[in-house]
C-alpha cells in the first residue's frame, strides 16, 4: 500500500513508523528482527530502511603506491525490506539515492523492488563521499533528488 494511502486511512489519527539502518557487514538479519520486535506493538504501517553508499578506502602497497578499494559497510537494504515485509506483513520502504547509482542502476533497483512487491521508496540525493567536498553524481546519474523523482515517475508511467 502506498504511504499516502496509509495516511488517508488513518483519518487524522497519529501513525507511528520508524527507520532502521542495515547492520554492519558481518551481522545478520536476526539483529534487525531483535530491534524491530519490541516496536511492532505500535503497529507501524510502514518501516523505512536506509541505504548507505559505498565508501573508498586506500591501502598502501609495498611499492608505496595507494590502492583504492570500494567498500560497502552496510549492505542489505533490499534483502532487509523483503524480510520485513514477509515476516511482519508491514510495508518496507527502501531509500534510493542519487549517489552511487547511475540512471540504469536506478532502473534496475526499482525493477527489483517491483518484483519483491515493494511499491514505495524514499528518494534522496545522498551525501558526498568522505573524499569529496561537494556531492558529485555518478556518470549518467541524477544530480538532484528531483531528477531521481522524475526518473521514478517516468518509469511508473511506462
XYZ file of N, CA and C in Angstrom:
474
model
N 0.850 -1.176 0.000
C 0.000 0.000 0.000
C 0.895 1.238 0.000
N 0.500 2.233 -0.716
C 1.265 3.478 -0.770
C 1.201 4.204 0.575
N 2.251 4.934 0.906
C 2.295 5.710 2.150
C 1.126 6.688 2.197
N 0.808 7.299 1.075
C -0.310 8.253 1.048
C -1.623 7.569 1.405
N -1.778 6.304 1.027
C -2.983 5.555 1.386
C -3.007 5.257 2.884
N -1.856 4.921 3.457
C -1.792 4.701 4.909
C -2.231 5.962 5.649
N -1.746 7.100 5.192
C -2.080 8.372 5.845
C -3.571 8.664 5.689
N -4.106 8.462 4.499
C -5.536 8.697 4.276
C -6.388 7.759 5.126
N -5.972 6.494 5.231
C -6.728 5.516 6.023
C -6.697 5.814 7.514
N -5.706 6.571 7.965
C -5.598 6.904 9.394
C -6.682 7.885 9.820
N -7.266 8.598 8.867
C -8.359 9.539 9.133
C -8.043 10.488 10.285
N -6.855 11.073 10.238
C -6.475 12.067 11.238
C -5.814 11.509 12.484
N -5.828 10.198 12.672
C -5.161 9.599 13.832
C -3.659 9.567 13.575
N -2.897 9.627 14.653
C -1.440 9.575 14.531
C -0.984 8.184 14.114
N 0.016 8.157 13.261
C 0.644 6.906 12.860
C 2.060 6.878 13.415
N 2.542 5.689 13.711
C 3.899 5.503 14.195
C 4.641 4.663 13.172
N 5.749 5.174 12.684
C 6.623 4.369 11.838
C 8.051 4.658 12.277
N 8.978 3.904 11.769
C 10.369 4.132 12.150
C 11.291 3.752 11.012
N 12.535 4.162 11.175
C 13.571 3.950 10.170
C 14.660 3.089 10.788
N 15.152 2.150 10.020
C 16.245 1.318 10.512
C 17.437 1.397 9.561
N 18.597 1.144 10.110
C 19.830 1.073 9.337
C 20.173 -0.389 9.121
N 20.620 -0.753 7.937
C 21.125 -2.111 7.768
C 22.292 -2.331 8.735
N 22.436 -3.546 9.242
C 23.548 -3.798 10.156
C 24.883 -3.719 9.420
N 25.927 -3.503 10.183
C 27.266 -3.519 9.602
C 27.534 -4.883 8.986
N 28.333 -4.889 7.950
C 28.682 -6.139 7.273
C 29.212 -7.133 8.301
N 28.733 -8.358 8.201
C 29.156 -9.400 9.129
C 28.087 -9.742 10.152
N 27.113 -8.856 10.342
C 25.999 -9.164 11.238
C 24.893 -9.812 10.413
N 23.847 -10.296 11.095
C 22.798 -10.987 10.350
C 21.434 -10.334 10.558
N 20.441 -10.860 9.863
C 19.096 -10.284 9.888
C 18.462 -10.383 11.272
N 18.902 -11.340 12.081
C 18.294 -11.503 13.400
C 18.490 -10.261 14.264
N 19.613 -9.572 14.119
C 19.812 -8.351 14.912
C 18.793 -7.284 14.520
N 18.371 -7.257 13.259
C 17.306 -6.341 12.828
C 15.990 -6.758 13.481
N 15.656 -8.033 13.392
C 14.405 -8.516 13.979
C 14.361 -8.264 15.482
N 15.487 -8.454 16.162
C 15.533 -8.219 17.613
C 15.225 -6.766 17.957
N 15.605 -5.843 17.086
C 15.322 -4.426 17.321
C 13.909 -4.036 16.903
N 13.391 -4.675 15.885
C 12.042 -4.360 15.404
C 10.969 -4.930 16.325
N 11.200 -6.125 16.815
C 10.177 -6.859 17.574
C 9.496 -6.019 18.660
N 10.241 -5.335 19.538
C 9.561 -4.561 20.591
C 8.739 -3.385 20.047
N 9.058 -2.925 18.850
C 8.350 -1.781 18.270
C 7.077 -2.186 17.531
N 6.908 -3.461 17.256
C 5.748 -3.911 16.496
C 4.442 -3.739 17.269
N 4.508 -3.619 18.593
C 3.280 -3.388 19.367
C 2.624 -2.057 18.996
N 3.387 -1.141 18.405
C 2.841 0.153 17.987
C 2.179 0.078 16.608
N 2.208 -1.094 15.997
C 1.567 -1.347 14.712
C 1.945 -0.322 13.630
N 3.223 -0.238 13.321
C 3.623 0.714 12.274
C 3.045 0.287 10.921
N 2.507 1.223 10.162
C 2.004 0.866 8.833
C 3.142 0.634 7.836
N 4.301 1.194 8.132
C 5.462 1.002 7.269
C 6.735 1.241 8.073
N 7.821 0.679 7.564
C 9.153 0.839 8.148
C 10.081 1.202 6.996
N 10.850 2.275 7.157
C 11.781 2.572 6.066
C 13.191 2.134 6.440
N 13.929 1.743 5.407
C 15.260 1.154 5.568
C 16.259 2.009 4.793
N 17.264 2.510 5.488
C 18.244 3.391 4.859
C 19.131 2.620 3.879
N 19.727 3.361 2.987
C 20.684 2.822 2.029
C 21.981 3.588 2.229
N 23.076 2.883 2.323
C 24.373 3.530 2.528
C 25.259 3.221 1.339
N 25.691 4.284 0.685
C 26.510 4.091 -0.497
C 27.904 3.620 -0.114
N 28.626 3.202 -1.112
C 29.978 2.702 -0.895
C 30.884 3.810 -0.372
N 31.942 3.374 0.254
C 32.995 4.293 0.700
C 34.288 3.836 0.040
N 35.255 4.720 0.039
C 36.556 4.380 -0.526
C 37.571 4.278 0.599
N 38.332 3.204 0.566
C 39.444 3.038 1.497
C 40.711 2.910 0.662
N 41.789 3.416 1.214
C 43.061 3.374 0.499
C 44.048 2.539 1.301
N 44.672 1.587 0.613
C 45.641 0.699 1.242
C 46.993 0.954 0.590
N 47.997 1.157 1.434
C 49.334 1.385 0.886
C 49.941 0.053 0.461
N 50.427 0.025 -0.755
C 51.066 -1.168 -1.307
C 52.551 -1.167 -0.939
N 53.221 -2.329 -1.017
C 54.647 -2.394 -0.679
C 55.515 -1.418 -1.477
N 55.089 -1.065 -2.689
C 55.877 -0.137 -3.511
C 55.586 1.329 -3.184
N 54.737 1.568 -2.171
C 54.436 2.935 -1.749
C 53.225 3.551 -2.419
N 52.733 2.927 -3.480
C 51.530 3.434 -4.140
C 50.296 3.094 -3.307
N 49.229 3.823 -3.542
C 47.976 3.565 -2.840
C 47.013 2.817 -3.750
N 46.346 1.840 -3.182
C 45.322 1.093 -3.900
C 43.959 1.520 -3.360
N 43.085 1.935 -4.267
C 41.741 2.379 -3.892
C 40.818 1.167 -3.878
N 40.099 0.995 -2.770
C 39.191 -0.132 -2.635
C 37.802 0.404 -2.301
N 36.798 -0.100 -2.996
C 35.414 0.285 -2.726
C 34.854 -0.670 -1.676
N 34.266 -0.098 -0.620
C 33.759 -0.889 0.495
C 32.320 -0.481 0.794
N 31.443 -1.463 0.930
C 30.077 -1.214 1.407
C 30.013 -1.741 2.831
N 29.863 -0.832 3.787
C 29.864 -1.231 5.191
C 28.490 -1.675 5.676
N 27.426 -1.184 5.030
C 26.065 -1.530 5.442
C 25.236 -1.981 4.230
N 25.579 -3.126 3.651
C 24.771 -3.616 2.532
C 23.475 -4.243 3.048
N 22.567 -4.544 2.147
C 21.411 -5.346 2.536
C 20.064 -4.659 2.539
N 19.978 -3.418 2.080
C 18.703 -2.698 2.119
C 17.582 -3.487 1.444
N 17.828 -4.006 0.260
C 16.799 -4.725 -0.495
C 16.365 -5.985 0.249
N 17.325 -6.786 0.688
C 17.006 -8.020 1.402
C 16.278 -7.770 2.709
N 16.681 -6.728 3.419
C 16.026 -6.390 4.684
C 14.579 -5.984 4.434
N 14.346 -5.184 3.404
C 12.971 -4.781 3.080
C 12.106 -6.002 2.786
N 12.617 -6.915 1.997
C 11.872 -8.125 1.669
C 11.596 -8.957 2.921
N 12.605 -9.113 3.774
C 12.440 -9.899 5.001
C 11.404 -9.271 5.930
N 11.427 -7.953 6.064
C 10.453 -7.260 6.920
C 9.038 -7.471 6.390
N 8.856 -7.289 5.092
C 7.514 -7.463 4.527
C 7.014 -8.887 4.721
N 7.882 -9.865 4.537
C 7.464 -11.259 4.678
C 7.218 -11.659 6.123
N 8.048 -11.197 7.041
C 7.916 -11.602 8.445
C 6.797 -10.863 9.167
N 6.656 -9.562 8.906
C 5.728 -8.739 9.689
C 4.501 -8.275 8.906
N 4.429 -8.542 7.615
C 3.330 -8.059 6.780
C 3.133 -6.546 6.950
N 4.253 -5.832 6.946
C 4.294 -4.375 7.049
C 5.035 -3.875 5.816
N 4.558 -2.791 5.234
C 5.261 -2.230 4.085
C 6.657 -1.778 4.497
N 7.646 -2.196 3.732
C 9.030 -1.766 3.948
C 9.392 -0.816 2.817
N 10.021 0.286 3.172
C 10.296 1.337 2.196
C 11.800 1.597 2.143
N 12.449 1.172 1.068
C 13.891 1.400 0.954
C 14.204 2.827 0.529
N 15.332 3.321 0.995
C 15.860 4.578 0.479
C 16.546 4.266 -0.843
N 16.441 5.172 -1.785
C 17.196 5.090 -3.032
C 17.882 6.434 -3.212
N 19.140 6.393 -3.587
C 19.963 7.603 -3.641
C 20.374 7.952 -5.062
N 20.693 9.222 -5.245
C 21.378 9.635 -6.479
C 22.819 9.130 -6.419
N 23.464 9.315 -5.269
C 24.857 8.932 -5.095
C 25.046 7.434 -5.177
N 25.992 7.009 -5.984
C 26.294 5.594 -6.105
C 25.465 4.880 -7.165
N 24.532 5.578 -7.790
C 23.668 4.996 -8.812
C 23.751 5.832 -10.083
N 23.898 5.177 -11.222
C 23.626 5.889 -12.465
C 22.161 5.609 -12.806
N 21.658 6.173 -13.878
C 20.226 6.011 -14.184
C 19.852 4.544 -14.440
N 20.741 3.797 -15.063
C 20.447 2.381 -15.306
C 20.423 1.596 -13.995
N 21.359 1.877 -13.084
C 21.347 1.229 -11.767
C 20.039 1.520 -11.041
N 19.593 2.770 -11.139
C 18.335 3.166 -10.503
C 17.178 2.361 -11.078
N 17.131 2.266 -12.398
C 16.056 1.496 -13.034
C 16.090 0.037 -12.584
N 17.273 -0.570 -12.538
C 17.393 -1.964 -12.107
C 16.970 -2.142 -10.653
N 17.344 -1.199 -9.798
C 16.944 -1.234 -8.389
C 15.420 -1.206 -8.290
N 14.795 -0.320 -9.042
C 13.337 -0.189 -8.996
C 12.638 -1.434 -9.539
N 13.215 -2.062 -10.551
C 12.655 -3.315 -11.068
C 12.730 -4.393 -9.994
N 13.867 -4.497 -9.304
C 13.989 -5.459 -8.204
C 12.925 -5.206 -7.140
N 12.707 -3.940 -6.803
C 11.695 -3.599 -5.791
C 10.306 -4.038 -6.253
N 10.010 -3.816 -7.518
C 8.712 -4.212 -8.056
C 8.530 -5.724 -7.970
N 9.565 -6.491 -8.318
C 9.484 -7.952 -8.239
C 9.224 -8.422 -6.811
N 9.699 -7.659 -5.830
C 9.514 -8.023 -4.421
C 8.205 -7.489 -3.848
N 7.428 -6.780 -4.655
C 6.167 -6.228 -4.166
C 6.340 -4.966 -3.348
N 7.469 -4.306 -3.518
C 7.746 -3.063 -2.790
C 7.423 -1.910 -3.729
N 6.401 -1.122 -3.373
C 5.971 -0.066 -4.287
C 6.116 1.340 -3.717
N 6.937 1.493 -2.701
C 7.283 2.802 -2.151
C 8.800 2.901 -2.073
N 9.328 4.086 -2.254
C 10.742 4.358 -1.996
C 10.855 5.745 -1.379
N 11.936 5.969 -0.660
C 12.308 7.306 -0.204
C 13.442 7.739 -1.125
N 13.191 8.744 -1.951
C 14.171 9.206 -2.936
C 14.976 10.365 -2.357
N 16.291 10.188 -2.288
C 17.192 11.178 -1.695
C 18.402 11.401 -2.590
N 18.990 12.573 -2.489
C 20.238 12.799 -3.213
C 21.352 11.994 -2.559
N 21.415 12.012 -1.246
C 22.501 11.358 -0.526
C 23.644 12.324 -0.310
N 24.546 11.941 0.537
C 25.684 12.786 0.889
C 26.853 12.550 -0.056
N 27.758 13.482 -0.040
C 29.024 13.294 -0.748
C 29.811 12.199 -0.035
N 30.622 11.461 -0.781
C 31.509 10.506 -0.129
C 32.554 11.295 0.651
N 33.172 10.652 1.614
C 34.098 11.348 2.517
C 35.250 12.039 1.794
N 35.635 11.519 0.649
C 36.759 12.116 -0.080
C 36.342 13.315 -0.937
N 35.046 13.615 -0.989
C 34.550 14.738 -1.788
C 34.131 15.893 -0.883
N 34.353 17.092 -1.334
C 33.868 18.264 -0.604
C 32.401 18.487 -0.936
N 32.063 18.327 -2.211
C 30.700 18.509 -2.686
C 30.216 17.220 -3.328
N 28.915 17.026 -3.294
C 28.317 15.858 -3.933
C 28.579 15.881 -5.434
N 29.015 14.740 -5.959
C 29.181 14.578 -7.403
C 28.394 13.339 -7.812
N 27.489 13.478 -8.774
C 26.718 12.306 -9.199
C 27.591 11.328 -9.981
N 27.117 10.110 -10.065
C 27.768 9.122 -10.922
C 27.655 9.589 -12.370
N 28.543 9.098 -13.214
C 28.422 9.397 -14.645
C 27.063 8.861 -15.105
N 26.305 9.685 -15.800
C 24.948 9.365 -16.245
C 24.012 9.093 -15.070
N 24.278 9.754 -13.943
C 23.420 9.628 -12.772
C 22.625 10.895 -12.534
N 21.811 10.876 -11.511
C 20.990 12.032 -11.156
C 21.752 12.937 -10.197
N 21.752 14.220 -10.472
C 22.422 15.216 -9.629
C 21.574 15.563 -8.405
N 20.263 15.640 -8.596
C 19.349 16.096 -7.543
C 18.247 15.067 -7.315
N 17.702 15.064 -6.104
C 16.596 14.163 -5.789
C 15.402 14.430 -6.701
N 15.210 15.683 -7.105
C 14.090 15.994 -8.007
C 14.245 15.262 -9.344
N 15.480 15.129 -9.826
C 15.719 14.368 -11.056
C 15.430 12.881 -10.832
N 15.799 12.390 -9.662
C 15.537 10.996 -9.310
C 14.033 10.735 -9.263
N 13.291 11.643 -8.645
C 11.830 11.507 -8.574
C 11.231 11.522 -9.981
N 11.728 12.393 -10.843
C 11.247 12.434 -12.229
C 11.512 11.103 -12.923
N 12.707 10.540 -12.728
C 13.013 9.245 -13.336
C 12.062 8.170 -12.818
N 11.821 8.152 -11.522
C 10.916 7.161 -10.927
C 9.514 7.315 -11.517
N 9.024 8.542 -11.575
C 7.687 8.781 -12.138
C 7.612 8.368 -13.603
N 8.654 8.672 -14.370
C 8.666 8.274 -15.783
C 8.621 6.757 -15.932
N 9.340 6.044 -15.084
C 9.309 4.580 -15.132
C 7.929 4.057 -14.745
N 7.309 4.683 -13.763
C 5.961 4.272 -13.352
C 4.938 4.499 -14.456
N 5.179 5.505 -15.274
C 4.235 5.836 -16.343
C 4.568 5.154 -17.665
N 5.526 4.242 -17.630
C 5.864 3.479 -18.827
C 6.882 4.149 -19.665
